[in-house]
mmCIF file of C-alpha atoms and ligand atoms in Angstrom:
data_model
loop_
_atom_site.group_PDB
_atom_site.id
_atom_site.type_symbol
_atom_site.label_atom_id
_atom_site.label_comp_id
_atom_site.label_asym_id
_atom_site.label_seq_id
_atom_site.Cartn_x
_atom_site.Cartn_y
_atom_site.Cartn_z
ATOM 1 C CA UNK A 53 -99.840 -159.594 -76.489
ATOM 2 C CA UNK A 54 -100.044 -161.922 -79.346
ATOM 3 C CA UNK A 55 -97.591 -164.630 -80.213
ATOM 4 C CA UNK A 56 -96.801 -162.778 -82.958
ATOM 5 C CA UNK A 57 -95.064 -159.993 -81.001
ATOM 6 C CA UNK A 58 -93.728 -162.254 -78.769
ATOM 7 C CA UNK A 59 -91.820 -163.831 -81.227
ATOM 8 C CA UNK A 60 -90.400 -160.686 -82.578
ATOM 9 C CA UNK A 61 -89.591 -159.609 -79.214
ATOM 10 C CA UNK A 62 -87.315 -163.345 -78.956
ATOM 11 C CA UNK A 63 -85.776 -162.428 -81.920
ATOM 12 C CA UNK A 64 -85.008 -158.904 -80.644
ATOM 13 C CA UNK A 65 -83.510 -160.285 -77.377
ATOM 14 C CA UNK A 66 -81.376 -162.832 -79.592
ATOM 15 C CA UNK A 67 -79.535 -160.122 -81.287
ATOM 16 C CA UNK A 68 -79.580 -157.810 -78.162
ATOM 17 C CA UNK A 69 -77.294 -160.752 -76.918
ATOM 18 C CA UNK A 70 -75.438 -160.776 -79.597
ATOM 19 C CA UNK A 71 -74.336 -157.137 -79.884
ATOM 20 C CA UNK A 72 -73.933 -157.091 -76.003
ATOM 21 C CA UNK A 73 -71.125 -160.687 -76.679
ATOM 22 C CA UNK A 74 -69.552 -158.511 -79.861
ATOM 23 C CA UNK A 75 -69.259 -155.090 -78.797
ATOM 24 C CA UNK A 76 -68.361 -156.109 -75.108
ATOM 25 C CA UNK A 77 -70.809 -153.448 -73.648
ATOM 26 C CA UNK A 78 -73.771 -155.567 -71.789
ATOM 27 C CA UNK A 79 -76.289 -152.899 -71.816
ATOM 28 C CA UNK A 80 -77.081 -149.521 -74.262
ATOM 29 C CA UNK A 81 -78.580 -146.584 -73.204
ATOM 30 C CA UNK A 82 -80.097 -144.629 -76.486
ATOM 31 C CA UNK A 83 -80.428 -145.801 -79.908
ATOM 32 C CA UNK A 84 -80.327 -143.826 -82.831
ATOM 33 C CA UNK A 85 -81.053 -144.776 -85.922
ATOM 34 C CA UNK A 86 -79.674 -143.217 -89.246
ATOM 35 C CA UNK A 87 -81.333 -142.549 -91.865
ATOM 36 C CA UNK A 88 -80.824 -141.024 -95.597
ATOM 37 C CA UNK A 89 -78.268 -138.404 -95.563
ATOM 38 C CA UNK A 90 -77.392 -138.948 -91.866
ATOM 39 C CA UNK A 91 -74.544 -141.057 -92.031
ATOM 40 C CA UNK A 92 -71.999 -138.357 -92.419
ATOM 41 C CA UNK A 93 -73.130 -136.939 -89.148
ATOM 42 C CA UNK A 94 -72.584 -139.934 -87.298
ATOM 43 C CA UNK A 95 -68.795 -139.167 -86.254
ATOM 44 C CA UNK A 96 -69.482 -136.413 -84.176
ATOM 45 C CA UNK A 97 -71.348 -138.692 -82.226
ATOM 46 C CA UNK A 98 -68.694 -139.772 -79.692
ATOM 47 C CA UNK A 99 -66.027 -142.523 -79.594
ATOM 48 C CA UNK A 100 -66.638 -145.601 -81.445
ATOM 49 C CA UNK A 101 -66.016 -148.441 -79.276
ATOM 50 C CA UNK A 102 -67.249 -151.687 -81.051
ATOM 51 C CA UNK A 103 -68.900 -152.040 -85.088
ATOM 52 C CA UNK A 104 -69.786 -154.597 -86.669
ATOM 53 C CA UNK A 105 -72.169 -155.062 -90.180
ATOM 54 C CA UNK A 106 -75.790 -155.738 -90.184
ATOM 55 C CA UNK A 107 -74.871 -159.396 -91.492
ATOM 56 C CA UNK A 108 -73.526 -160.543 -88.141
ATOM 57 C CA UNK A 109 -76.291 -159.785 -86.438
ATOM 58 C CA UNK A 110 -78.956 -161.928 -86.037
ATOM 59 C CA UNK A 111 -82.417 -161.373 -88.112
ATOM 60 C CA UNK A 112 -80.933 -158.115 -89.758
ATOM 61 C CA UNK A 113 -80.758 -157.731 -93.045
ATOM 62 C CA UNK A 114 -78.061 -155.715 -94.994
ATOM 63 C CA UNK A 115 -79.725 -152.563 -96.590
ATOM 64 C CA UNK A 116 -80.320 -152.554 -100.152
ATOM 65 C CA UNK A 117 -81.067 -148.232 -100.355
ATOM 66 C CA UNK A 118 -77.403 -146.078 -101.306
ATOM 67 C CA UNK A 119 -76.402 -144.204 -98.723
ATOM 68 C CA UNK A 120 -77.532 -147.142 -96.128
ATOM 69 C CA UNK A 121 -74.266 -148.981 -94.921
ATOM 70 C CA UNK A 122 -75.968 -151.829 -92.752
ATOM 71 C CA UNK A 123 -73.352 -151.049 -89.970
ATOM 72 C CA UNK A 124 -74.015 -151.094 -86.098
ATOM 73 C CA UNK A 125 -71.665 -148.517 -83.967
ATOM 74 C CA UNK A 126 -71.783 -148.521 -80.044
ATOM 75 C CA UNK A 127 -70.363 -145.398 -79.229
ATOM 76 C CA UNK A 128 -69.529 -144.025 -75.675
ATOM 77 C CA UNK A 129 -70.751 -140.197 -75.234
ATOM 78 C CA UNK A 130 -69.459 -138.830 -72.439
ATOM 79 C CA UNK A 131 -70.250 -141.717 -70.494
ATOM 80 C CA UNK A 132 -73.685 -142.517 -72.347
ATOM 81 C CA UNK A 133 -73.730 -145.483 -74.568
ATOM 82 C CA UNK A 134 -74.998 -145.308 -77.954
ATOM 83 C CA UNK A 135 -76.064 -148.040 -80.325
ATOM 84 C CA UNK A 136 -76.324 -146.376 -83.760
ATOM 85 C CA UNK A 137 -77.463 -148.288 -86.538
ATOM 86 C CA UNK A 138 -76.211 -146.865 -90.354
ATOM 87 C CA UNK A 139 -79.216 -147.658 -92.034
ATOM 88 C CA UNK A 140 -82.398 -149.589 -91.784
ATOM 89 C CA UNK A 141 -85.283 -151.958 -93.467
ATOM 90 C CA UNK A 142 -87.815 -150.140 -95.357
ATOM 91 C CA UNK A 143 -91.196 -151.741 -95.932
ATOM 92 C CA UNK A 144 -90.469 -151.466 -99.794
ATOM 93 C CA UNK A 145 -87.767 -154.033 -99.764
ATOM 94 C CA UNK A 146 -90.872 -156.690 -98.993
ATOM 95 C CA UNK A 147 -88.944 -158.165 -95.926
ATOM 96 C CA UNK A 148 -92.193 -157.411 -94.030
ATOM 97 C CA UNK A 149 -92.945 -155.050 -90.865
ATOM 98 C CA UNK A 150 -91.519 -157.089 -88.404
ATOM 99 C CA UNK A 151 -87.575 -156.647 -90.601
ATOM 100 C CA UNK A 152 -88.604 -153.089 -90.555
ATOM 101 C CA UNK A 153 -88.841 -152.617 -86.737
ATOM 102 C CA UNK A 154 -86.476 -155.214 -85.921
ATOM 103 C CA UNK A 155 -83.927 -152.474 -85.285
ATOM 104 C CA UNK A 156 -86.346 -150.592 -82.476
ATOM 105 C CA UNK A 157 -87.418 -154.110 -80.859
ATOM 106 C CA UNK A 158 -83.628 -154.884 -80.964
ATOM 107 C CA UNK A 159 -82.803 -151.618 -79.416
ATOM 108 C CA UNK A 160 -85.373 -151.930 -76.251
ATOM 109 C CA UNK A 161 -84.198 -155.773 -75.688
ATOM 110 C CA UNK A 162 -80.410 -154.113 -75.548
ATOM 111 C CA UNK A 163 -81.709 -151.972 -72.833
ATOM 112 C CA UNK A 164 -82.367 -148.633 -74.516
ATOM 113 C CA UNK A 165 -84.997 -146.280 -73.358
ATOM 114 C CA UNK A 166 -84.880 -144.224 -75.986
ATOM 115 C CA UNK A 167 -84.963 -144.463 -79.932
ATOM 116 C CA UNK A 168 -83.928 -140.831 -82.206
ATOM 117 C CA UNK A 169 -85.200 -141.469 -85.314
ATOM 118 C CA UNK A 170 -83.656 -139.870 -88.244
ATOM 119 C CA UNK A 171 -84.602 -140.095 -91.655
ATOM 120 C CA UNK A 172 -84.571 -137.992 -95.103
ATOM 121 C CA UNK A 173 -87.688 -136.784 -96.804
ATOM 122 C CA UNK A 174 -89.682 -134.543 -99.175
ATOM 123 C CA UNK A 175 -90.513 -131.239 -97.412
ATOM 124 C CA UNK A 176 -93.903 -129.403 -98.649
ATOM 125 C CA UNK A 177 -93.094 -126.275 -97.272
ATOM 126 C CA UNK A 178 -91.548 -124.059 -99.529
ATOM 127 C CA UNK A 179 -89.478 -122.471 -96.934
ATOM 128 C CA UNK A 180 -87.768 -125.606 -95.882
ATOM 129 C CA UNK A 181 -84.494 -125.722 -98.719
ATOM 130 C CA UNK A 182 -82.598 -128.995 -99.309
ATOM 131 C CA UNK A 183 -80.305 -129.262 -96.190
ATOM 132 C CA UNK A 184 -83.068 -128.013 -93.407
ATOM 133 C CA UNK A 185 -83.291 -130.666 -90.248
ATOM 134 C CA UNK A 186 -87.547 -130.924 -88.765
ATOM 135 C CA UNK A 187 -88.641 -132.126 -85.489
ATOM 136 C CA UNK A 188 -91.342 -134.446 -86.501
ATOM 137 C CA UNK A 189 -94.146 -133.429 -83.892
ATOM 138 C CA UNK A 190 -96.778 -135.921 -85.355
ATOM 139 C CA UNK A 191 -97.020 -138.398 -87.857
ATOM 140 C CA UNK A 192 -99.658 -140.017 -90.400
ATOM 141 C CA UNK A 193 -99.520 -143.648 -91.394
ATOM 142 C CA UNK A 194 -100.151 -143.825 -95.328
ATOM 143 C CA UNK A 195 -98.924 -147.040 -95.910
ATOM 144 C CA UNK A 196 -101.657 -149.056 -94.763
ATOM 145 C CA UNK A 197 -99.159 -151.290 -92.995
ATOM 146 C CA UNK A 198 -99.514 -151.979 -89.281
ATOM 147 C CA UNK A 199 -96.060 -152.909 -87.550
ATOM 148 C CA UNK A 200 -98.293 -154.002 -84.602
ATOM 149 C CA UNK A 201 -100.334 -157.802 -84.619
ATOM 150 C CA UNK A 202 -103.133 -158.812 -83.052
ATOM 151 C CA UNK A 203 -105.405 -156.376 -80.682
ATOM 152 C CA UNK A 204 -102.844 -154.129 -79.343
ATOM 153 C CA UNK A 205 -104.541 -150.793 -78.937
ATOM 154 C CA UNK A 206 -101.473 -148.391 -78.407
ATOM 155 C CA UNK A 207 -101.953 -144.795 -77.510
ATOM 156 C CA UNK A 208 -100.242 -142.455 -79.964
ATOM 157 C CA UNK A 209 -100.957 -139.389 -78.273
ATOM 158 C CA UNK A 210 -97.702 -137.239 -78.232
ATOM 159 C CA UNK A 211 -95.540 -139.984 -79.512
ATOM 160 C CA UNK A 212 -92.748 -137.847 -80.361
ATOM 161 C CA UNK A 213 -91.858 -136.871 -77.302
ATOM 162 C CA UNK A 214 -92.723 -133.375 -76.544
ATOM 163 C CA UNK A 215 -89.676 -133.313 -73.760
ATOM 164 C CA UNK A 216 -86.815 -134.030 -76.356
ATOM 165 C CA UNK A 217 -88.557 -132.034 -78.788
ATOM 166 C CA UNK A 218 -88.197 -129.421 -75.952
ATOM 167 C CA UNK A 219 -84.560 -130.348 -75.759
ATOM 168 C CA UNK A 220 -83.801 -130.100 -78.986
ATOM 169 C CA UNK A 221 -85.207 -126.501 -79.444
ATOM 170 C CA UNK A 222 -83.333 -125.709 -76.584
ATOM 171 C CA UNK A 223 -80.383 -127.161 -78.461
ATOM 172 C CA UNK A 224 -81.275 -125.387 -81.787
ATOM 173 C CA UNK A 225 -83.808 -122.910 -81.815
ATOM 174 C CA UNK A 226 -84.418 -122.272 -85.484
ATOM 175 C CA UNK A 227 -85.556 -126.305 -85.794
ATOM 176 C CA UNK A 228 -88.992 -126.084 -87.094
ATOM 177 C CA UNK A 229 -91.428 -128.907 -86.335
ATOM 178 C CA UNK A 230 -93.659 -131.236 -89.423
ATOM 179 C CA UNK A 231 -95.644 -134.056 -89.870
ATOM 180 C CA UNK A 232 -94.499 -136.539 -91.313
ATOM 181 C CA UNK A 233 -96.041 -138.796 -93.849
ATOM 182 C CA UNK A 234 -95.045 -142.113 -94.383
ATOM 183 C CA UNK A 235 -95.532 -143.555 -97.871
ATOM 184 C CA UNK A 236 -95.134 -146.806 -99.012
ATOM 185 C CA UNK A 237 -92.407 -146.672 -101.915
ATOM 186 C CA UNK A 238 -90.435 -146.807 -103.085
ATOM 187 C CA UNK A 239 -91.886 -144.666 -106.068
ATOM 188 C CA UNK A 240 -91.804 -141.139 -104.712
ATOM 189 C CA UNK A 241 -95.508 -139.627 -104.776
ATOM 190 C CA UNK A 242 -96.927 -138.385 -107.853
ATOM 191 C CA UNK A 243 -97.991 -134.571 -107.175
ATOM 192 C CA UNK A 244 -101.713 -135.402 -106.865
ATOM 193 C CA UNK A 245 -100.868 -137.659 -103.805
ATOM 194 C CA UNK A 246 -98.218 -134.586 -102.210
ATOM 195 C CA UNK A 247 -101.380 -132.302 -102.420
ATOM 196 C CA UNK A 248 -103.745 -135.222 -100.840
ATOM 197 C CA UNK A 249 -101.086 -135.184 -98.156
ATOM 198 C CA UNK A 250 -100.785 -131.308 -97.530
ATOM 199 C CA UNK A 251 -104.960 -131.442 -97.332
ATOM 200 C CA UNK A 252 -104.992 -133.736 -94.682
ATOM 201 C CA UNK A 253 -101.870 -131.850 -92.572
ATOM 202 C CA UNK A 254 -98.831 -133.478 -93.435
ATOM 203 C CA UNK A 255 -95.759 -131.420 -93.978
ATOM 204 C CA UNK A 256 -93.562 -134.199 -94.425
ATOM 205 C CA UNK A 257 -92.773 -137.362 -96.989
ATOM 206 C CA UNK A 258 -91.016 -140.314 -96.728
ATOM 207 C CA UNK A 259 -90.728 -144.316 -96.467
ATOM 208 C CA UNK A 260 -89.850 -144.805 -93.120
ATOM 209 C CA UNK A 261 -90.289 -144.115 -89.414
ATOM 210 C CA UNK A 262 -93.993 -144.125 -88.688
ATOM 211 C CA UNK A 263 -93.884 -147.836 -88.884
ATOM 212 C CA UNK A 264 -90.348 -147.825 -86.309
ATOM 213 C CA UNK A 265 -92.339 -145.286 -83.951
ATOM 214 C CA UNK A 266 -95.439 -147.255 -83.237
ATOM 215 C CA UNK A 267 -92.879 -150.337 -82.327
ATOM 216 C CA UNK A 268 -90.655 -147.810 -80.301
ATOM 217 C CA UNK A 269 -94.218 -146.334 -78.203
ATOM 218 C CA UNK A 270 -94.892 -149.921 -77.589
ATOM 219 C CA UNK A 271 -91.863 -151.049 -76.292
ATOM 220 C CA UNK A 272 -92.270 -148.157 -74.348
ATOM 221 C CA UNK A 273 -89.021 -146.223 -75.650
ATOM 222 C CA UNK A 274 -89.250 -142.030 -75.503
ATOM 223 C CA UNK A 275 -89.427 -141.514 -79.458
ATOM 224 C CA UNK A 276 -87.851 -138.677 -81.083
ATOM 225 C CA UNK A 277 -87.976 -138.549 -84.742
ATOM 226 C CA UNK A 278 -85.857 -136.133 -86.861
ATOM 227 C CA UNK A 279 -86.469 -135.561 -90.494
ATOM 228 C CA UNK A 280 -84.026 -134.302 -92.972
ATOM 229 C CA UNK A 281 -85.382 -132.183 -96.539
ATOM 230 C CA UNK A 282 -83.297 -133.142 -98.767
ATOM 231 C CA UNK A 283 -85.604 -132.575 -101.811
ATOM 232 C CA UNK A 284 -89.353 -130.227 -102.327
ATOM 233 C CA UNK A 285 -92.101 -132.963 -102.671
ATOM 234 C CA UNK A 286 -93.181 -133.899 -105.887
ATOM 235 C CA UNK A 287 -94.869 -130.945 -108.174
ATOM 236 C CA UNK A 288 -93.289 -128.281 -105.734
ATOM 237 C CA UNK A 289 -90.006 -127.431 -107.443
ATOM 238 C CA UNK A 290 -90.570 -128.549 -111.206
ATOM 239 C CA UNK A 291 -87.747 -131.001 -111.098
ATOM 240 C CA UNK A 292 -88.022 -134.751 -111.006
ATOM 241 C CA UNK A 293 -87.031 -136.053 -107.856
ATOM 242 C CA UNK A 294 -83.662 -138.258 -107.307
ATOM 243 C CA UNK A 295 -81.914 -139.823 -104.956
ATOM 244 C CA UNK A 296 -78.317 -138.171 -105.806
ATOM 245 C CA UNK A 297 -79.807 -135.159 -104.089
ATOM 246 C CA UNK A 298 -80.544 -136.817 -101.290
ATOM 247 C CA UNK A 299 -76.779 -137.601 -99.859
ATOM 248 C CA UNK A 300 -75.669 -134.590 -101.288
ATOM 249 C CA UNK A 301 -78.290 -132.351 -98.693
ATOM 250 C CA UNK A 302 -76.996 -134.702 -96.261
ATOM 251 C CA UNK A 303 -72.865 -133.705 -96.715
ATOM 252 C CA UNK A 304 -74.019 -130.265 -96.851
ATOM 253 C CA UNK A 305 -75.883 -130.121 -93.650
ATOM 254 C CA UNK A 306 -73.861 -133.377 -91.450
ATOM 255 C CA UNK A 307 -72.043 -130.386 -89.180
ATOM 256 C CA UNK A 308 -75.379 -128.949 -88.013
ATOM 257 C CA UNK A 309 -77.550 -132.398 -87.729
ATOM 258 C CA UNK A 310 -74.011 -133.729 -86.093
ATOM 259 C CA UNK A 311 -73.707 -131.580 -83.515
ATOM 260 C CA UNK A 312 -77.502 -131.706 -82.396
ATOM 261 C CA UNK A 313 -77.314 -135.282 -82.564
ATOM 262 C CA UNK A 314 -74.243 -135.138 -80.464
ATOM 263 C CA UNK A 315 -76.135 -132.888 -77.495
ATOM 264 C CA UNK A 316 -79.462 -135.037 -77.644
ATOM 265 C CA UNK A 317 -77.358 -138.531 -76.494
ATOM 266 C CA UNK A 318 -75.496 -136.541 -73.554
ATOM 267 C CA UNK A 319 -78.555 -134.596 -72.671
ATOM 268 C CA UNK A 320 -81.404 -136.914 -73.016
ATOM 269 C CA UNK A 321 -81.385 -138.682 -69.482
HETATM 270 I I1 LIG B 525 -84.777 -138.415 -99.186
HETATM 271 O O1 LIG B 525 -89.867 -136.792 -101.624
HETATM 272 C C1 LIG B 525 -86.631 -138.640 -99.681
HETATM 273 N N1 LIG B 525 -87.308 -139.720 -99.347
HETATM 274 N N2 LIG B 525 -91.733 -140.745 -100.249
HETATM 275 N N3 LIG B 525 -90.795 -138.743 -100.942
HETATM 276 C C2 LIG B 525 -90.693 -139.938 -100.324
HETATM 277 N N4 LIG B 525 -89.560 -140.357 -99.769
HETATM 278 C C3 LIG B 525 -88.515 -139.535 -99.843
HETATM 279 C C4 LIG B 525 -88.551 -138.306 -100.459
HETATM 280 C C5 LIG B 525 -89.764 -137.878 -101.047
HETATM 281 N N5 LIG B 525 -87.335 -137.751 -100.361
#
């Protein structure tokens, strides 16, 4: 490993040990990390035990997207402690790749062996309305960003993990699965690059959680990634695309991505 990644794994375990001294809970068992349109889901989580904003923790940053709250939650389900983190880095806000997996590193140092992944995206298939939750089965990297340094040759095969993709089926059968894209942003694509992205198998568009992923299957965390539509991709609907949209989809549909949420953390282990 190169010094690089050793020094964003030191600054991981320095806010690990910070959140372990604030909330008063040494070690975490899941992360989960919300995304656009999530937050309203995150009180069906469980009990809230301990919060505290980004700012207090060490080497996070305080989101600068709406709808991102920059809040950290440890939350006891059932006996299963949760660190939840209400919002996250995106490479657009130019704080680099290691501010935009500091969250993931941060969750492995706290002793997590699991990250969910949520986000919201574009969908580009036409059946998926504003308001549908994805399993992300794959992903493709578009933003030509590597969260990784030096020669660290990660496998990537199944990264989202096909057991709590299982799980979550179980949980929900009607969940459909994607792939997602992640763009750089924070324009959202013109509709030349959504049909460069449908050509090359992507059924999915966003800003984030390709970049978290990689970090997560090399900290070796189980990765699940769940996407919500909140919008068609560009050229799909004939609207312009904004961001009002976005946390509206994600009122409408907190219930149903609440409750799944809610049965991944107890049934994960
Ligand atoms: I919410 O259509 C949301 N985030 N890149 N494209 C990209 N990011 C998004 C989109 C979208 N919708």
């Amino acid at each position: 490993m190169c010094s690089s990644d050793l020094e964003a794994q030191a600054r991981a375990v320095e806010a690990a040990s910070t959140i372990a001294a604030r909330t008063g809970v040494p070690q975490h068992d899941i992360a989960v990390i919300l995304g656009s349109g999530w937050a309203p889901a995150a009180r069906l989580l469980g009990d809230t035990v301990a919060e505290l904003p980004f700012t207090d923790i060490p080497h996070f940053a305080a989101p600068t997207a709406d709808g991102h709250s920059g809040t950290l939650r440890s939350v006891d389900a059932d006996g299963t402690r949760v660190l939840v983190l209400l919002g996250r880095t995106h490479l657009y806000e130019e704080r680099g790749v290691d501010a935009v997996t500091h969250g993931v590193r941060t969750a492995a140092a706290a002793g997590c062996s699991t990250v969910i992944l949520t986000n919201g995206c574009g969908g580009l298939d036409p059946d998926w309305a504003p308001g549908t939750p994805v399993l992300i089965r794959d992903h493709i990297n578009l933003t030509g960003a590597s969260p990784l340094h030096g020669a660290d040759f990660v496998d990537l095969t199944d990264l989202y993990s096909p057991r709590l993709r299982t799980l979550c089926r179980e949980i929900d059968p009607s969940l459909a699965e994607g792939v997602y894209g992640q763009f750089r942003g924070p324009m959202y694509e013109t509709p030349a690059e959504i049909h460069m992205l449908r050509t090359i198998g992507g059924t999915l568009v966003g800003m984030s959680t390709a970049l978290e992923a990689i970090v997560g299957r090399a900290e070796g965390l189980e990765v699940l990634g769940l996407s919500l539509v909140t919008n068609a991709a560009a050229g799909m609907s004939g609207r312009p695309l904004n961001h009002e949209e976005v946390l509206a989809a994600g009122r409408a549909s907190a219930e149903r991505m609440g409750a799944l949420l809610a049965r991944v953390v107890r049934e994960a282990r």
